[in-house]
Each structure stands twice: as structure tokens, then as C-alpha cells.
mmCIF file of C-alpha atoms and ligand atoms in Angstrom:
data_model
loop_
_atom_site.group_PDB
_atom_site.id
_atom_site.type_symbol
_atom_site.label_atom_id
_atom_site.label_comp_id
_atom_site.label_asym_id
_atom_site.label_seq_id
_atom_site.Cartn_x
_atom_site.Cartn_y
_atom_site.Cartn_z
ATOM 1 C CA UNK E 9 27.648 91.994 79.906
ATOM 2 C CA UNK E 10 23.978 92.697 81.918
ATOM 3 C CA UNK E 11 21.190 91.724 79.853
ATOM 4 C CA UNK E 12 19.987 95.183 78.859
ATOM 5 C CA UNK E 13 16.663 94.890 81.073
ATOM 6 C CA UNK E 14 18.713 93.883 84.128
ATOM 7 C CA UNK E 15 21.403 96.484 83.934
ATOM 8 C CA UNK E 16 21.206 99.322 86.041
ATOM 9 C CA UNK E 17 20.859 102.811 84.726
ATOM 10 C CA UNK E 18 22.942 106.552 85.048
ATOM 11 C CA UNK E 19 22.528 109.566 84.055
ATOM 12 C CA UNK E 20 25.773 111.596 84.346
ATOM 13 C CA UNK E 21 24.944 115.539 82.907
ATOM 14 C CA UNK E 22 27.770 117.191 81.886
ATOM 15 C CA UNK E 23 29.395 113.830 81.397
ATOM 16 C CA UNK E 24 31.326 115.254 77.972
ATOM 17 C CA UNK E 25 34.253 116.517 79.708
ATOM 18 C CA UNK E 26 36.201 116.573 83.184
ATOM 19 C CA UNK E 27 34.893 115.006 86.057
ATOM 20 C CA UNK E 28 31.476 113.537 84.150
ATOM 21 C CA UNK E 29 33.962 112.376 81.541
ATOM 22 C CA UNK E 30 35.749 110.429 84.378
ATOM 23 C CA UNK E 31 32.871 109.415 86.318
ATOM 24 C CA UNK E 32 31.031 108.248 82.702
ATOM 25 C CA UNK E 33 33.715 105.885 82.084
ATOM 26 C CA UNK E 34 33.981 104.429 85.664
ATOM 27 C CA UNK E 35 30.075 103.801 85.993
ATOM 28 C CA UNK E 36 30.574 101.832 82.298
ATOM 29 C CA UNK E 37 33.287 99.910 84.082
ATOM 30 C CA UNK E 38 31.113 98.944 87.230
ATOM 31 C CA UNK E 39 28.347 97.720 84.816
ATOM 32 C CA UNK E 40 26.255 100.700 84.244
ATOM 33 C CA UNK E 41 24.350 101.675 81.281
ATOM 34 C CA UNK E 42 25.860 105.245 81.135
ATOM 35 C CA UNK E 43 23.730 108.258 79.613
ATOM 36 C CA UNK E 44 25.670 110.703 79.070
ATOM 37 C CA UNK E 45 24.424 114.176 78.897
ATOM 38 C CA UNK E 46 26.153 117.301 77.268
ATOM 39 C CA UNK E 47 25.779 120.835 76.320
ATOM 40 C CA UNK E 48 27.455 121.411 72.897
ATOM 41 C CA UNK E 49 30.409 119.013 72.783
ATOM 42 C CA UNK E 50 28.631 116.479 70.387
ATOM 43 C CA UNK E 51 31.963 115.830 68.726
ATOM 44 C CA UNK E 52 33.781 114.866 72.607
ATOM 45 C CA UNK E 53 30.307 112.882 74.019
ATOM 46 C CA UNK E 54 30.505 110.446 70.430
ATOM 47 C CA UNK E 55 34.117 109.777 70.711
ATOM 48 C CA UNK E 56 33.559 109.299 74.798
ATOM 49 C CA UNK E 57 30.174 106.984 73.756
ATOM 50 C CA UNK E 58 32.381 104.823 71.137
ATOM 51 C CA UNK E 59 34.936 104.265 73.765
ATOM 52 C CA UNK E 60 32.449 102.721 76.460
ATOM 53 C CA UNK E 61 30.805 101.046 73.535
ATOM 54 C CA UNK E 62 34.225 99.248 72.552
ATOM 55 C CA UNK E 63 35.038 97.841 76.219
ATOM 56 C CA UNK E 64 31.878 96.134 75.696
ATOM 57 C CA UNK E 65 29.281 98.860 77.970
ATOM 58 C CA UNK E 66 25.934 100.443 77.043
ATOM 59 C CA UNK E 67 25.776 103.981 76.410
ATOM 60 C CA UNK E 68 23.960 106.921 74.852
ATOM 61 C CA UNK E 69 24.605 110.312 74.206
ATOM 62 C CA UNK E 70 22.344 113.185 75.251
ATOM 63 C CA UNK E 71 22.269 117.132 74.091
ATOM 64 C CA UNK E 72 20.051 119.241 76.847
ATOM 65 C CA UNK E 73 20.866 122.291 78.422
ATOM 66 C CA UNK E 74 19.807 121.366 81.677
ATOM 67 C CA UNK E 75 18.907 124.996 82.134
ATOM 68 C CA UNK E 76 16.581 124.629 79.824
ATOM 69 C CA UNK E 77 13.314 122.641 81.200
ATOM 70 C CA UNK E 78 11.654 121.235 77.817
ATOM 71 C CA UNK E 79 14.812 120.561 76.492
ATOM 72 C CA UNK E 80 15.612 118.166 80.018
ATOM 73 C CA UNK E 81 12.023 116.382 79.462
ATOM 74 C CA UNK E 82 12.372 115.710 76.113
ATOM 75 C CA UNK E 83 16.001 113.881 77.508
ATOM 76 C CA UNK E 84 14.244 111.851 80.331
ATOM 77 C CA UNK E 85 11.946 110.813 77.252
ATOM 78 C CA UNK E 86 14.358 109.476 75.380
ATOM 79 C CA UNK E 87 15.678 108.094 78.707
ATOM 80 C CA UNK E 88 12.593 106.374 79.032
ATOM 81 C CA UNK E 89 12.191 104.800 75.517
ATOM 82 C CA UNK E 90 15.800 103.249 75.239
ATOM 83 C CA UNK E 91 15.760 101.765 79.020
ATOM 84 C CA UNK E 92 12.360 101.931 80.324
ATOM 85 C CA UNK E 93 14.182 102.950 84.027
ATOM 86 C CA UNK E 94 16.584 105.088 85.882
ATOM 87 C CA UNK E 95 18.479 104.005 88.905
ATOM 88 C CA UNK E 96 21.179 106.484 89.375
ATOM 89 C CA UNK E 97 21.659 110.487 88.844
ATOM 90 C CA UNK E 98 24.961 112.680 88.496
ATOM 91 C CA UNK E 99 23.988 116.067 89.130
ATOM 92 C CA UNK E 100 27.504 116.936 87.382
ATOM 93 C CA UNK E 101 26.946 120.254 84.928
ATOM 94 C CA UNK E 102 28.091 123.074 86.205
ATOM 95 C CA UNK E 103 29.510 126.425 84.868
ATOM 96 C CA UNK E 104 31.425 128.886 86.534
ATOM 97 C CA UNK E 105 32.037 132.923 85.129
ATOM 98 C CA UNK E 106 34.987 135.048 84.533
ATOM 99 C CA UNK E 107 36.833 136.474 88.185
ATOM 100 C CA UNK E 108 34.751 139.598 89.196
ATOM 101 C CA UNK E 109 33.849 141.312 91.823
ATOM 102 C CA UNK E 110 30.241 141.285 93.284
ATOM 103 C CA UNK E 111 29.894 145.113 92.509
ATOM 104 C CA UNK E 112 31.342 144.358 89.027
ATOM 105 C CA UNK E 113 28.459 141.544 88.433
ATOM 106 C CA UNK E 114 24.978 141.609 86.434
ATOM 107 C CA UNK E 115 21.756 139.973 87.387
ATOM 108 C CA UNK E 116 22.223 138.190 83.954
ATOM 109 C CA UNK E 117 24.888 136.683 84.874
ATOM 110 C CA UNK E 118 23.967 135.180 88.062
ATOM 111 C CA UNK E 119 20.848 133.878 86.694
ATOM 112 C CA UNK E 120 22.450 132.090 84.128
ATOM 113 C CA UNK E 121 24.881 130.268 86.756
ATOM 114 C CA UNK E 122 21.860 129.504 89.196
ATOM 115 C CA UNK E 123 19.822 128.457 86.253
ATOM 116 C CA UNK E 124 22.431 126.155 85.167
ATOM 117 C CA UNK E 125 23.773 124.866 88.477
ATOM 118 C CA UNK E 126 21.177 125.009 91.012
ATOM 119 C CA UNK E 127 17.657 125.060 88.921
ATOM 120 C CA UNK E 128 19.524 122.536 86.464
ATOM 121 C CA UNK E 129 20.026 119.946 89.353
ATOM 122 C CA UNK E 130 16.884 120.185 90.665
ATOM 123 C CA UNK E 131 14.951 119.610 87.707
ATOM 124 C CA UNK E 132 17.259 116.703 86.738
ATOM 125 C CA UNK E 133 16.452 115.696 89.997
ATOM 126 C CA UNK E 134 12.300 115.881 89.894
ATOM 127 C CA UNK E 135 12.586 113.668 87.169
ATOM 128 C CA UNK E 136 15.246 111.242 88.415
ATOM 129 C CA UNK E 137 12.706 110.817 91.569
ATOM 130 C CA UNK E 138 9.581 110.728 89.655
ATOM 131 C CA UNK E 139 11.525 107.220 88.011
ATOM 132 C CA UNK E 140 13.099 105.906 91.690
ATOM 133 C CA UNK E 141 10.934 106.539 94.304
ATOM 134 C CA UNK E 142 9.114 103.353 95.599
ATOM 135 C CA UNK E 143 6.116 106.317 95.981
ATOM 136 C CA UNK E 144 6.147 106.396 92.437
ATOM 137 C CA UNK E 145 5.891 102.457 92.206
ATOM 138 C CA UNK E 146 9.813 102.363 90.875
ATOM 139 C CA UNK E 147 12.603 100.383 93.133
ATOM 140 C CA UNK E 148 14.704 103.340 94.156
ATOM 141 C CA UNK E 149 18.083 104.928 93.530
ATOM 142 C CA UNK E 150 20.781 106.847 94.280
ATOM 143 C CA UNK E 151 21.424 110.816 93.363
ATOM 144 C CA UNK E 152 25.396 112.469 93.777
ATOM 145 C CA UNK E 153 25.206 116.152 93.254
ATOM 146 C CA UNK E 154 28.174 118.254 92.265
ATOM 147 C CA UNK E 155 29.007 121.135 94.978
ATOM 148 C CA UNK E 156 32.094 122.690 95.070
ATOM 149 C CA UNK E 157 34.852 123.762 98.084
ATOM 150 C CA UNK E 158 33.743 126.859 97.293
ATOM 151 C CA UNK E 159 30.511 126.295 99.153
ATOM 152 C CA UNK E 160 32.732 126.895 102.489
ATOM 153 C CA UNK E 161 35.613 129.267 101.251
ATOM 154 C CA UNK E 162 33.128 131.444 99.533
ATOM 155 C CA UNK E 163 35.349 132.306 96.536
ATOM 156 C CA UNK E 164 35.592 136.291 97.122
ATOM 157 C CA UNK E 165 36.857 138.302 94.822
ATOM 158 C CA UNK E 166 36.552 135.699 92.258
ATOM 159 C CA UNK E 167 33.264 133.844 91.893
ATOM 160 C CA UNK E 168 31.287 134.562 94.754
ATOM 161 C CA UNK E 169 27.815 133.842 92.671
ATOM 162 C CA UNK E 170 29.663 130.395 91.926
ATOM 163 C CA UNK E 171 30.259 129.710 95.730
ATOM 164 C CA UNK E 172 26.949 130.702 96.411
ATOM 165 C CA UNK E 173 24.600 128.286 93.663
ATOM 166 C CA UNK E 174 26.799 125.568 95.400
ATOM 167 C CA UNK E 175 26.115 126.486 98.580
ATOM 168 C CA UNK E 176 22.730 126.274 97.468
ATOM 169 C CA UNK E 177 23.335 122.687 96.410
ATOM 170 C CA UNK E 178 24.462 121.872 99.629
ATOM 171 C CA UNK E 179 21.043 122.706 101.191
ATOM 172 C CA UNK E 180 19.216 120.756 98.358
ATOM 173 C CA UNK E 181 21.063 118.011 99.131
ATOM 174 C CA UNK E 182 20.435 117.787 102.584
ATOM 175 C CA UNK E 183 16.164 118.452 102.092
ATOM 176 C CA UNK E 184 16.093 116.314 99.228
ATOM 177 C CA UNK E 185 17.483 113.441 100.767
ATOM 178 C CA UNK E 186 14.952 113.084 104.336
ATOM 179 C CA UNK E 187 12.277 113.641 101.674
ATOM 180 C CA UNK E 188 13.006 110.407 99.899
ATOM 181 C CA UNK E 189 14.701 108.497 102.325
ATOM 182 C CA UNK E 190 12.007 106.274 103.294
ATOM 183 C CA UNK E 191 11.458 105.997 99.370
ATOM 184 C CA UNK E 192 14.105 104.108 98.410
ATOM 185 C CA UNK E 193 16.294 106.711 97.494
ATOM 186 C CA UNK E 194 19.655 108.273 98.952
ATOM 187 C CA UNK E 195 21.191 111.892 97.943
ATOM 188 C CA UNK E 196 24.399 112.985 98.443
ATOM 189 C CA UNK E 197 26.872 115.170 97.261
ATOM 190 C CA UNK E 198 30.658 115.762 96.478
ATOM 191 C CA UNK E 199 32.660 119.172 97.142
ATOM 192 C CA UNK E 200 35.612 118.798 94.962
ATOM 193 C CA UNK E 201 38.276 121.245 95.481
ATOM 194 C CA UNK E 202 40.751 122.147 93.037
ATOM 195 C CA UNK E 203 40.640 119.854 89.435
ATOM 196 C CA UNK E 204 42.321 119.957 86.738
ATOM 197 C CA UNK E 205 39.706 120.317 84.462
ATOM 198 C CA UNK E 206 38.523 122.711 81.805
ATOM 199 C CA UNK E 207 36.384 124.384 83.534
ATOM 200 C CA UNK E 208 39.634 127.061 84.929
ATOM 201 C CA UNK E 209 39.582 128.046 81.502
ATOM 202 C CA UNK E 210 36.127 128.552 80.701
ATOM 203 C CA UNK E 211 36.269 131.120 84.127
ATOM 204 C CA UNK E 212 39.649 133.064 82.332
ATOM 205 C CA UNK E 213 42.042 131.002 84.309
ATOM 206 C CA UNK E 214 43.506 128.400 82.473
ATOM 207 C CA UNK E 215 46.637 127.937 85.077
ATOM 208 C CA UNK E 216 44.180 128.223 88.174
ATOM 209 C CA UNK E 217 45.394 124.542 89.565
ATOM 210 C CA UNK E 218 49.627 125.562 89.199
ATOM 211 C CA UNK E 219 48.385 128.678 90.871
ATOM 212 C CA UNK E 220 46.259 127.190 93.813
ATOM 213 C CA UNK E 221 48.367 123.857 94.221
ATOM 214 C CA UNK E 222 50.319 125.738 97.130
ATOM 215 C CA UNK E 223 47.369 126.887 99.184
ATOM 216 C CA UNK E 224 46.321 122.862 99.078
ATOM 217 C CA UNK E 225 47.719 120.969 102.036
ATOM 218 C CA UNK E 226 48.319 118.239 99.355
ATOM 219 C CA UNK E 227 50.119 120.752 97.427
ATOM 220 C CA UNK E 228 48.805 119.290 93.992
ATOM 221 C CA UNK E 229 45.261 119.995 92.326
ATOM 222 C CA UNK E 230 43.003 116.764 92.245
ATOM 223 C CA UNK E 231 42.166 114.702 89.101
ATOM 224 C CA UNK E 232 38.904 113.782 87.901
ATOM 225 C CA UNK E 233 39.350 110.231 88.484
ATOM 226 C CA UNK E 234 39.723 111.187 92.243
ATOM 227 C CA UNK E 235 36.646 112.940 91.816
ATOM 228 C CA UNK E 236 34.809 110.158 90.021
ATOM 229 C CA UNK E 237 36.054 107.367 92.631
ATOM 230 C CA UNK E 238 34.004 109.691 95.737
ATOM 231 C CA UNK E 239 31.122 109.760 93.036
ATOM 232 C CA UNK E 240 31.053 106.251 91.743
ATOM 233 C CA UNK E 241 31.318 105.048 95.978
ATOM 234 C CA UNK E 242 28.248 107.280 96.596
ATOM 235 C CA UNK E 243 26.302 105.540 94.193
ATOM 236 C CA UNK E 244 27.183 101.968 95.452
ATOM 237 C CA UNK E 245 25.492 99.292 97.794
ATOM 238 C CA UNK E 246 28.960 100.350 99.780
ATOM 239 C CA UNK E 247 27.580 103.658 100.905
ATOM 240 C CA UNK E 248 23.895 101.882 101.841
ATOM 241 C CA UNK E 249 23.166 103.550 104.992
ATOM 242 C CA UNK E 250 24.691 107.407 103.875
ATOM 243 C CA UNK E 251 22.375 110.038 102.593
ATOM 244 C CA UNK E 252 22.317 113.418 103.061
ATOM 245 C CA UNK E 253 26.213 113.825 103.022
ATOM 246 C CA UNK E 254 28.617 115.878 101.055
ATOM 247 C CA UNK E 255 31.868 114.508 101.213
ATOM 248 C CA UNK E 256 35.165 116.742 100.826
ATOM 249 C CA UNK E 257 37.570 115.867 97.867
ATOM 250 C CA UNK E 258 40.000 118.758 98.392
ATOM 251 C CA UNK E 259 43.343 116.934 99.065
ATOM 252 C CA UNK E 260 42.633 118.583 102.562
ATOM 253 C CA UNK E 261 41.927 122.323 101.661
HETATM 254 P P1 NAP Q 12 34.107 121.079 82.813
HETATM 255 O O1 NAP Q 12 35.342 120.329 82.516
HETATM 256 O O2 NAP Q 12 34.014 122.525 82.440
HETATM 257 O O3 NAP Q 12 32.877 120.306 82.147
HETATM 258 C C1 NAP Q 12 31.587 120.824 82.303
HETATM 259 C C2 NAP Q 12 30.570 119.841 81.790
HETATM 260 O O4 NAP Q 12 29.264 120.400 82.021
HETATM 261 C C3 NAP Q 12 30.682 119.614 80.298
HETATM 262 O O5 NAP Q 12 30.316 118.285 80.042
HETATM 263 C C4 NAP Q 12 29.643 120.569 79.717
HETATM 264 O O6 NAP Q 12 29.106 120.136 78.483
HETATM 265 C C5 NAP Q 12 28.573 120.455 80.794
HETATM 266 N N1 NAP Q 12 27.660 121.598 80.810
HETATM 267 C C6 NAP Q 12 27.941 122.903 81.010
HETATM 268 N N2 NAP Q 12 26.813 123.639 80.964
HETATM 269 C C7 NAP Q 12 25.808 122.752 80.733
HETATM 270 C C8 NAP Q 12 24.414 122.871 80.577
HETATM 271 N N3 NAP Q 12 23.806 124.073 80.640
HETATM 272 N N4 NAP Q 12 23.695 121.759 80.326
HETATM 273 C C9 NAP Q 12 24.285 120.557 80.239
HETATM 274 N N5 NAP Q 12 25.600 120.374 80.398
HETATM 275 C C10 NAP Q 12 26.339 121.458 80.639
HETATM 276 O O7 NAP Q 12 33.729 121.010 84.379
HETATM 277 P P2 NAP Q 12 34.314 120.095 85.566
HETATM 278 O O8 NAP Q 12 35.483 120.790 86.120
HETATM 279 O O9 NAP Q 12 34.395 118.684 85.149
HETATM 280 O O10 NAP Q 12 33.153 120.293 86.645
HETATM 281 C C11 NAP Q 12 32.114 119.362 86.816
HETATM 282 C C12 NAP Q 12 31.349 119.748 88.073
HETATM 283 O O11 NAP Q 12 32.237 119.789 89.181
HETATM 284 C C13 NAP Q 12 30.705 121.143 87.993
HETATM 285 O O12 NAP Q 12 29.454 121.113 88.643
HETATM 286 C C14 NAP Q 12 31.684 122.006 88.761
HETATM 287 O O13 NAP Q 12 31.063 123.147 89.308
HETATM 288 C C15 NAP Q 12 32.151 121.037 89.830
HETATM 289 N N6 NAP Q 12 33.466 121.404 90.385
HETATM 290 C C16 NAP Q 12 34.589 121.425 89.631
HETATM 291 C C17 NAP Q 12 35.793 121.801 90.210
HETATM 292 C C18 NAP Q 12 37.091 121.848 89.453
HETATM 293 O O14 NAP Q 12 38.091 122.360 90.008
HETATM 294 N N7 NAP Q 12 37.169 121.367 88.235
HETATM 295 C C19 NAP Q 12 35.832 122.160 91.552
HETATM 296 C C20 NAP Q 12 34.663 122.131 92.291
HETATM 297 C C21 NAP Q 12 33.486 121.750 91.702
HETATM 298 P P3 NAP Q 12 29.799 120.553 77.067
HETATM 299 O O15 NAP Q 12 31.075 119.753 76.984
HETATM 300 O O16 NAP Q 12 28.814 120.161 76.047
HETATM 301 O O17 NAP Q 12 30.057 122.025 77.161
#
């Protein structure tokens, strides 16, 4: 084990569950001090802390909606009290909404999922950089932001509003990462396609990867482990000279 001032850094949000669970427990693996940052799952983050904490890594658990501005400062605070630094940022949370049509959707509604995954990121974000940039007197870093294969297939029909905060995510990644990439610090992003997560349920379709398996050329959702591996790569001295990429996890769709 790092000494604690050596070791580098993460903040994974949404890391309770899914593919921040996964991507939680590989970055404790590959020497990371993991934060990991949740919603409401207190119960699931503890059990998912003790776990890294027995294999011998350095974690702590987070509640902030990252929605929710004050309540995302007051976690880069503590952030900054336990490790005094931040190399590395999982722009992971991410909701999506029951199937509707656009003409069956409210404003609420759409604010709350742009709110959640496109203002969410970018806050996360301001803060990560404000603790990497080299402009900022820190030694850099590395961002991965969540997007979604329904950036390019547009999800009608189902969750267009969905498709649309990660196409949004898409551009951020891109502008965000020529703004710092003389500072030290590269941004990229991953487009997962089909998961087998929890997150099918949460949107009313609890049997969404059975049902979309066929349309994959794989034929078989992805896991989050497959997800976490493009992550945790990202983040590493291995992808040195890329920034400003989203790369496909789809299983070719
Ligand atoms: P998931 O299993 O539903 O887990 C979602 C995670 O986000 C949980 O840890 C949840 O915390 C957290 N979260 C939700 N709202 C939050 C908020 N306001 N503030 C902080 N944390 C919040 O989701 P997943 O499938 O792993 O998805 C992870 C990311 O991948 C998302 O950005 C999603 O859009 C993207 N993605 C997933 C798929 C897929 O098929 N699964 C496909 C494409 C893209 P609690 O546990 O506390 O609720």
C-alpha cells in the first residue's frame, strides 16, 4: 500500500451501483484512493467502502446530489480535508426517465435529467479542474465522463431527453478537454451501450438488456466491468497522448 500522501486520488460519482460500482473497485485495485460518491444508497456505498477497505485500499464514502451545487462543494471539501488533492474524475451519475414520448414529456422532467447529467458533470468537473490544472498550481489529471450510445441513436420514442443531455456530454467533452490540455489535464469520455445495470429498471424496463441483446451485433448486453476496463484505461499513463475522445463500448451497436 501507497503512503497516503503519495497515492493518487478518484472521485467516481455515482460509484454506489453499476458501472461506478465496477469502476470503484477496479481504481482500488490499480492503487487508487477511491471516493466514492452516491445519491441515497448509504447502505450499498458502506458495504462497497468495507470491501475496498478489506483488500487493503483507501476509500471514503460521499452523499451529494450532484444536481445539487452546495451539496457538491461541501463534497470537494471533505475531498480536500481527508487527501489534500485530486488527480482523477468519473463523471459517472446519471439518471434516465420512464419511456415517453417527446409530446408526452414535462419541462420538469427534462430539467431534472439535464440537471443531473449534464449540469452535474460539469460542476463536478469545475471543481475537479480547479484541483488539477497546473494553472491552478496543482500537477494535473485525468477526467472520463459517462455518455451514452444513445448520444448517436437518439433513443426515440423512449428517452429522447436522455439521448440528448448525453449528447450534450459529448460536446463538453470535446471543449473541455483543448481548454486544459496544455494544463496538465486530459478529458475523455465513454459511450456505453447496453449494461446490465439497474438503471433499466429505474426507466420502467427492468428486462431492457434480454430485450435489446438481439439488435447488438454482439448479441449480449455489456457488463459493468467492460465498462469500467474503457474507464479505468482512460485514466492511465496508457492513454497519455488521448484527450478529447469518447470511445464506443457497445459490443458493436
Ligand atoms: P445505475 O446502476 O442506475 O447507478 C446510478 C448511479 O448514479 C448510482 O450510484 C446512483 O446513486 C447515482 N446517482 C443517480 N443520481 C444521482 C445524483 N443526482 N447524484 C449523485 N449520484 C447519483 O446506473 P449505471 O447503469 O451504472 O449508469 C452509470 C452511467 O452510465 C450513467 O451516466 C448512465 O447514463 C451511463 N450509461 C449506462 C448505460 C447502461 O446500459 N447501464 C448505458 C449508457 C450509459 P444511488 O445508488 O445513491 O442512487
Amino acid at each position: 500500500m501507497n503512503n497516503l500522501a503519495d497515492q493518487k486520488v478518484v472521485l467516481v460519482t455515482g460509484g454506489s451501483r453499476g458501472i461506478g460500482a465496477a469502476t470503484c473497485l477496479q481504481l482500488a485495485k490499480a492503487g487508487y484512493a477511491v471516493v466514492v460518491n452516491y445519491a441515497a444508497s448509504q447502505a450499498i456505498t458502506d458495504k462497497l467502502c468495507q470491501s475496498i477497505a478489506l483488500a487493503g485500499g483507501t476509500t471514503l464514502g460521499l452523499q451529494a446530489d450532484v444536481a445539487d451545487e452546495a451539496q457538491v462543494l461541501s463534497m470537494f471539501a471533505a475531498i480536500d480535508k481527508k487527501f489534500g488533492r485530486l488527480d482523477a474524475l468519473v463523471n459517472n451519475a446519471g439518471v434516465v426517465d420512464m419511456t415517453a414520448r417527446l409530446d408526452e414529456m414535462s419541462v420538469a422532467r427534462w430539467k431534472r435529467m439535464f440537471d443531473i447529467n449534464v449540469i452535474g458533470s460539469m460542476i463536478c468537473a469545475r471543481e475537479a479542474v480547479k484541483r488539477m490544472s497546473t494553472r491552478h498550481g496543482h500537477g494535473g489529471g485525468a477526467i472520463v465522463n459517462l455518455s451514452s450510445a444513445a448520444a448517436k441513436l437518439g433513443s426515440p420514442g423512449q428517452y429522447l431527453d436522455y439521448a440528448a443531455s448525453k449528447g450534450a456530454i459529448d460536446a463538453f467533452t470535446i471543449g473541455l478537454a483543448k481548454e486544459v490540455a496544455t494544463e496538465g489535464i486530459r478529458v475523455n469520455g465513454v459511450r456505453p451501450g447496453i449494461i446490465d445495470t439497474d438503471i433499466h429498471a429505474s426507466g420502467g424496463l427492468p428486462n431492457r438488456v434480454a430485450q435489446v441483446a438481439p439488435q447488438v451485433p454482439m448479441q449480449r448486453g455489456g457488463t459493468a466491468g467492460e465498462v469500467a476496463n474503457a474507464i479505468c484505461w482512460l485514466l492511465s499513463d496508457a492513454a497519455s497522448y488521448i484527450t478529447g475522445t469518447t470511445i464506443d463500448v457497445t459490443g458493436g451497436r
